[in-house]
Amino acid sequence: MEPRAMGPAALVALGALLALAPRAALAAAAAPVPALWPLPRSVQLSPRLLQLAPGTFSIDHGANSTAGPSCALLQEAFRRYYDYIFSHYKMHQGFGKFQAKQELQQLFVTITLESECDSFPRVSSDESYTLTVQAPVASLRAKRVWGALRGLETFSQLVYQDSYGTFTINEANIIDSPRFLHRGILIDTARHYLPVKTILKTLDAMAFNKFNVLHWHIVDDQSFPYQSITFPQLSNKGSYTLSHVYTPHDVRKVTEYARLRGIRVIPEFDTPGHTLSWGKGQKDLLTQCYSGKIPTDSDGPINPMLNTTYMFLTMLFQEISKVFPDQFIHLGGDEVEFNCWASNPDIQNFMKQKGFGQDFTKLESFYMQKLLDIIASMKKRSIVWQEVFDDKSELLPGTVIQVWKIRDYASKLSQVTASGFPAILSAPWYLDWISYGQDWRKYYLVEPLDFQGSDKQKKLVLGGEACLWGEYVDATNLTPRLWPRASAVGERLWSDKNVTDLSDAYDRLAKHRCRMLRRGISAQPLFVGFCN
Amino acid sequence: MAGSALGLRLLLLVALCGAAAALWPWPHYVRASPQRYRLRPAAFAFRHHSGSAVQPGCDVLDAAFTRYRRLLFGAGPWPPPSTLRQNHLSKDVLAVSVVNEGCNEFPTLESLENYTLTINDNQCLLAADTIWGALRGLETFSQLVWTSAEGTFFINKTTIRDFPRFPHRGLLLDTSRHYLPLSSILDTLDVMSYNKLNVFHWHVVDDPSFPYDSITFPELSRKGSYNPVTHIYTAQDVKEVIEYARLRGIRVLAEFDSPGHTLSWGPGIPELLTPCYSGSQPSGEFGPVNPILNSTYEFMSSFFLEISSVFPDFYLHLGGDEVDFTCWRSNPSISVFMKKKGFDDFRQLESFYIQKLLDIVSAYNKGYVVWQEVFDNKVKVRPDTVIQVWRDKKPVTYMEEVALVTKAGFRALLSAPWYLNHIAYGPDWKDMYKVEPLDFQGTPEEKALVIGGEACMWGEWVDSTNLVPRLWPRGGVVAERLWSSNLTTNLDFAETRLTHFRCELLRRGVQAEPITVGYCEQEFEET
């Protein structure tokens, strides 16, 4: 049957679980405690319990708040979190009959500075908040709406049903803010198309885990589902089918849904490699590959020597920079295959003319620099995969380098930050690489700042991203593959550096996973057990 | 030779261009032509052939007709068939002819599942020896129907003769590590039938929980389940599973694993488990079933009397794997018992227990399947015992183990290479597909003792959130290996068909995961 040869860690865990089994019933009967995920910076829980009545409890704007009922973002969040707190449980009951808990009647949410209610979140957006739970009213204070969103999530995680079914909360003081500014999830809609519904569901789950960036790797070799207004042929010819596309309306739906949850949407249009699907709808964009002196019918990366290439890119990115409100655009730049360039006689001439010799990284840099300049001229900032840094392109200061190669990623972070560039880490968090057992532990134990470097260098690490590449992932398996494994990354990027206790994390995450299930996210189990 | 036959099939497939591309598992003999017939949803019907031994009123086939109508054409409404001119190129009836009468039985290990499908100008006929064969043929028929871009249904002129290579083609689900809702089990039975799998191996209880609601011993699930209200299978649930399976030609093989893997039995049955000792004091922990008490065997007699009547299949799975001797060793009463019996090895004690258990179950006229340890530990078992080989490399490789088991004259089931819960990055289905169950040194008689195999989905990391995409289409790979010819081994051919079949599963509402990059016309939509 099931082999015991699972490795020592799994064995220990199994042993612990079996030892616990007789006690499981007991634990279930005891009062449940709130499971906060990710763990806030400072939590003081008092043993004093308050009760909430679904019929009368409400979330409202504080009297001195700079935001009011005209702030749709908060209005919607209030309604959403009321539902998460009350209507996702079974068995509604009134107060337990013989309990004399005081009642918590209201949560006041107060924004203290300009609310940013109608803005899009930015990398520098303030997400800090303080939460005070005391009878009869709780108070959530944040400088901006973004902190209020995070605080509402925390508040909702504090409420639980006691064994009588009464909604209960401990008196509490919480002071919280994220450790890293950039906490992202990468989805890939090119290897497999993901229906908009799946993307929206992912945004919901991201909010439950305080993620704030959706890195949308929207196109790649396999398909071009982004429907461009300027170049409609790109998706007409390059998508899997005409129903496997994202219309401008779809994109707006995603960016707005994300905004309402305090999540930025960073689109990635990866070039000059990973662009085969672009070629179908845009003639002469890709490099023609040769076999000896004869052109073949295969295409390579974008052709970097033609002026038409840059005219096209300027127009396309002009559109993208408007459609996607975020200040950043991801330009890719990874895994450029040089064979095709090398085979093409025109490219060889161009190389000679430019004095690049046989060094195709120079040609790649030539291309990337021109592209980076185009983006800069649109007042946008660029993110690129680490190869662009490795190839010694002359990068504008402020260009963000995303480190994805697992080998020596710490020293790569060290080099990138030593050169003064901001960095995003995703190398240890490729969630598409699945394996048997509890791999979330491995993701959890990563320390992003564990590299050689000065304090100033460490400050350049903006954060990280969990990546779920799409070769083997589509709407059928995305959600259970992402959650709760990505939650481990979520806590690593939000909580303090010293929050590393695996068994405490296991207990909280197992409960958090059940909470996600209640909220309609089919997050897979961490290990043996059950949710009620 | 095999290669050229295969080449021909590949050519055929290209010629059919989407027509039969989703056939899975691949039938033993397929001959198709580009000539096609139209199917008109409003007119089309499955009918019993006038010469068939089975006529309307046979619930297995009646239900299957309804099911496959819906799978083929959806719920309607459909445009009424044009009455202006009878299109001679359309087929309005699939006639089903069955040789053996008999509709109310359960499928057995010996049930015949062969069938022939003949679709040509004169005929549209499914012929089978039994209703079980007819079910397999209906599935194949449904996989032959394709839709044009305009939404017209077609079937090509085709002749298929088909039969299973192995009679036992199973899928194991584990409802103890995680409880699976009844609907997950029923949905799995549906998809099993799409893959021509015919045994649902229900590993119903284990250490973590006891969800089986026993009539005789209700305390077992009351105290041993995760939640005695929501996380149990009532007698009604079990009946529903068995009947749902029967209607799809699937046997339900229930496993009640002992003497190890029984921690969850303990709370409901005091003194069933061995108390472990730490030095001279009981440690408060418990080990395997206590084999030295008469009360143990009295309990097992009553319990398996119930199980034998609740589960109609001739076979029960009695487990017998991974017995940990540490606790037995620590217990002074067990040591005394061992001395008294003259045992110097705990495997002898295990044998003692298993033999008594096997005698109990035999007395109820049941056959049994056990995990390989029972054989490895040289327990004396009845000659008709089925040994399930699950260990990858130890004590010997699984193929060597199959050789040993069959050499000793026992029948064998293979599941070692098909642990679907073991996941890895990439197309891991290929390794499962490449397994050849008879690739061991043995006589033809010994090879004939391999009755099939099972894909296993253990539940440590699997519940209803991720079960379906982890099961399908990977489980289908095992299904084809166990159904199709030993010559059906070409990976590219399999990948093409499996990709299509995965999309067909999506169309049928099954959340089957992708095996490579690409798309399906109809993607899975979250609800």
Coordinates of C-alpha atoms in Angstrom, one line a residue, chain B residues 27-244:
Chain B
P27 CA -9.7 -1.3 -29.1
H28 CA -8.1 -4.5 -30.2
Y29 CA -9.3 -4.4 -33.8
V30 CA -10.4 -1.2 -35.5
R31 CA -11.2 -0.7 -39.1
A32 CA -12.6 2.7 -40.1
S33 CA -13.3 4.4 -43.4
P34 CA -13.7 8.1 -44.4
Q35 CA -17.3 7.3 -45.3
R36 CA -19.5 9.0 -42.7
Y37 CA -23.1 8.9 -41.5
R38 CA -25.1 11.6 -39.9
L39 CA -26.7 11.2 -36.5
R40 CA -29.8 13.4 -35.9
P41 CA -30.2 14.0 -32.2
A42 CA -34.0 14.3 -32.4
A43 CA -34.3 11.1 -34.3
F44 CA -31.5 9.0 -32.9
A45 CA -32.2 6.1 -30.5
F46 CA -30.6 3.1 -28.9
R47 CA -32.8 0.1 -29.4
H48 CA -32.6 -3.5 -28.3
H49 CA -32.2 -5.7 -31.4
S50 CA -35.2 -8.0 -31.9
G51 CA -33.0 -11.0 -31.6
S52 CA -31.3 -9.9 -28.4
A53 CA -31.7 -11.9 -25.2
V54 CA -32.1 -8.6 -23.4
Q55 CA -35.1 -6.5 -24.0
P56 CA -36.5 -3.2 -22.5
G57 CA -36.8 -3.4 -18.8
C58 CA -33.1 -4.3 -18.3
D59 CA -32.1 -1.4 -16.0
V60 CA -28.4 -1.6 -16.7
L61 CA -29.0 -1.0 -20.4
D62 CA -32.0 1.3 -20.1
A63 CA -30.0 3.6 -17.9
A64 CA -27.0 3.3 -20.1
F65 CA -29.1 4.3 -23.2
T66 CA -30.3 7.4 -21.4
R67 CA -26.8 8.2 -20.1
Y68 CA -25.1 7.9 -23.5
R69 CA -27.8 9.8 -25.3
R70 CA -27.1 12.7 -23.0
L71 CA -23.4 12.4 -23.3
L72 CA -23.6 12.4 -27.1
F73 CA -26.1 15.1 -27.7
G74 CA -26.6 17.0 -24.4
A75 CA -30.1 17.7 -23.0
G76 CA -31.5 19.2 -26.1
P77 CA -33.7 20.7 -27.5
W78 CA -32.7 19.6 -30.9
P79 CA -34.1 20.6 -34.3
P80 CA -36.7 18.2 -35.4
P81 CA -35.4 15.7 -38.1
S82 CA -36.2 16.9 -41.5
T83 CA -39.1 14.9 -42.9
L84 CA -38.7 16.2 -46.5
R85 CA -36.3 13.6 -47.6
Q86 CA -34.9 10.6 -45.7
N87 CA -31.1 11.1 -45.9
H88 CA -29.8 7.7 -46.7
L89 CA -26.5 8.7 -45.1
S90 CA -27.9 9.0 -41.6
K91 CA -28.2 6.5 -38.8
D92 CA -31.1 6.8 -36.5
V93 CA -30.7 3.6 -34.5
L94 CA -27.9 1.8 -32.8
A95 CA -29.3 -1.7 -32.4
V96 CA -27.9 -3.5 -29.3
S97 CA -27.8 -7.3 -29.3
V98 CA -26.8 -9.3 -26.3
V99 CA -26.4 -13.1 -26.2
N100 CA -26.8 -13.9 -22.5
E101 CA -29.9 -12.8 -20.7
G102 CA -29.3 -11.6 -17.2
C103 CA -29.6 -8.1 -16.0
N104 CA -29.9 -8.1 -12.3
E105 CA -26.6 -9.6 -11.4
F106 CA -23.4 -7.9 -10.3
P107 CA -20.4 -7.9 -12.6
T108 CA -17.8 -10.4 -11.5
L109 CA -14.1 -11.1 -12.2
E110 CA -15.3 -13.7 -14.7
S111 CA -17.8 -11.4 -16.6
L112 CA -17.3 -11.2 -20.3
E113 CA -16.8 -7.7 -21.7
N114 CA -16.2 -8.4 -25.4
Y115 CA -18.3 -6.6 -28.0
T116 CA -18.3 -5.8 -31.7
L117 CA -19.5 -2.6 -33.3
T118 CA -20.5 -2.6 -37.0
I119 CA -21.4 0.6 -38.6
N120 CA -21.9 0.4 -42.4
D121 CA -24.5 1.1 -45.0
N122 CA -26.6 -1.9 -43.9
Q123 CA -26.0 -2.0 -40.2
C124 CA -25.6 0.0 -37.1
L125 CA -25.1 -2.8 -34.6
L126 CA -23.5 -3.3 -31.2
A127 CA -23.2 -7.0 -30.4
A128 CA -22.0 -8.5 -27.1
D129 CA -22.1 -11.7 -25.1
T130 CA -23.2 -9.9 -21.9
I131 CA -24.7 -6.5 -20.9
W132 CA -21.2 -5.7 -19.5
G133 CA -19.8 -6.0 -23.0
A134 CA -22.7 -3.9 -24.3
L135 CA -21.7 -1.2 -21.8
R136 CA -18.1 -1.2 -23.1
G137 CA -19.4 -1.0 -26.6
L138 CA -21.7 1.9 -25.9
E139 CA -18.7 3.8 -24.5
T140 CA -16.7 3.1 -27.7
F141 CA -19.7 4.1 -29.8
S142 CA -19.9 7.4 -27.9
Q143 CA -16.2 8.0 -28.6
L144 CA -16.7 7.4 -32.3
V145 CA -19.3 10.2 -32.7
W146 CA -17.8 13.5 -33.7
T147 CA -19.2 17.0 -34.4
S148 CA -18.5 19.1 -37.5
A149 CA -17.8 22.8 -37.3
E150 CA -21.5 23.4 -38.0
G151 CA -22.5 21.3 -35.1
T152 CA -23.7 18.2 -37.1
F153 CA -23.1 14.8 -35.5
F154 CA -21.3 12.2 -37.6
I155 CA -20.0 8.7 -37.2
N156 CA -17.8 7.0 -39.7
K157 CA -18.2 3.6 -41.3
T158 CA -16.4 1.5 -38.7
T159 CA -15.9 -2.1 -37.6
I160 CA -14.6 -2.7 -34.1
R161 CA -13.9 -6.0 -32.4
D162 CA -12.9 -5.5 -28.8
F163 CA -12.3 -7.3 -25.5
P164 CA -10.2 -6.5 -22.4
R165 CA -6.7 -7.8 -22.1
F166 CA -7.0 -8.2 -18.3
P167 CA -10.2 -8.9 -16.4
H168 CA -9.3 -6.8 -13.3
R169 CA -8.8 -3.1 -14.2
G170 CA -9.0 -1.2 -11.0
L171 CA -8.8 2.2 -9.4
L172 CA -8.1 2.6 -5.7
L173 CA -9.5 5.5 -3.7
D174 CA -8.6 6.2 -0.1
T175 CA -11.4 7.7 2.0
S176 CA -9.6 7.5 5.3
R177 CA -6.7 10.0 5.0
H178 CA -9.2 12.4 3.6
Y179 CA -13.0 11.9 3.5
L180 CA -14.3 12.0 -0.1
P181 CA -17.9 13.2 -0.4
L182 CA -20.3 10.6 -2.0
S183 CA -20.6 12.8 -5.1
S184 CA -16.8 12.6 -5.7
I185 CA -17.0 8.8 -5.6
L186 CA -20.0 8.6 -7.9
D187 CA -18.3 11.0 -10.3
T188 CA -15.2 8.9 -10.3
L189 CA -17.3 5.8 -11.2
D190 CA -18.6 7.7 -14.2
V191 CA -15.1 8.5 -15.4
M192 CA -13.9 5.0 -14.7
S193 CA -16.6 3.8 -17.1
Y194 CA -15.4 6.2 -19.8
N195 CA -12.0 4.5 -19.4
K196 CA -13.4 1.0 -19.3
L197 CA -12.1 0.4 -15.8
N198 CA -14.1 -2.2 -14.0
V199 CA -13.1 -2.4 -10.3
F200 CA -13.5 0.3 -7.7
H201 CA -11.1 -0.7 -4.9
W202 CA -12.5 1.2 -1.9
H203 CA -9.8 1.6 0.7
V204 CA -12.5 2.8 3.0
V205 CA -10.8 2.9 6.5
D206 CA -7.3 3.3 7.8
D207 CA -5.4 4.9 10.7
P208 CA -6.6 8.4 10.4
S209 CA -10.4 7.8 10.2
F210 CA -13.1 5.2 10.1
P211 CA -15.9 6.7 7.9
Y212 CA -17.7 3.4 7.3
D213 CA -20.9 3.4 9.3
S214 CA -21.3 -0.1 10.5
I215 CA -24.7 -1.5 11.4
T216 CA -23.3 -4.0 13.9
F217 CA -20.7 -1.7 15.4
P218 CA -21.9 1.9 15.1
E219 CA -19.3 3.0 17.6
L220 CA -16.6 2.5 15.0
S221 CA -17.6 5.5 12.9
R222 CA -19.2 7.4 15.8
K223 CA -15.8 7.5 17.5
G224 CA -13.4 6.8 14.7
S225 CA -14.6 9.1 11.9
Y226 CA -13.4 12.7 11.4
N227 CA -17.0 13.8 12.0
P228 CA -19.7 11.3 12.9
V229 CA -22.4 13.3 11.2
T230 CA -20.8 14.7 8.0
H231 CA -17.7 12.5 7.4
I232 CA -19.3 9.0 7.2
Y233 CA -20.7 6.6 4.7
T234 CA -24.1 5.4 5.8
A235 CA -25.5 2.0 4.7
Q236 CA -27.5 4.0 2.2
D237 CA -24.4 5.7 0.8
V238 CA -22.7 2.4 0.4
K239 CA -25.7 0.9 -1.3
E240 CA -25.8 3.8 -3.7
V241 CA -22.1 3.4 -4.6
I242 CA -22.5 -0.3 -5.2
E243 CA -25.6 0.2 -7.4
Y244 CA -24.2 3.2 -9.3

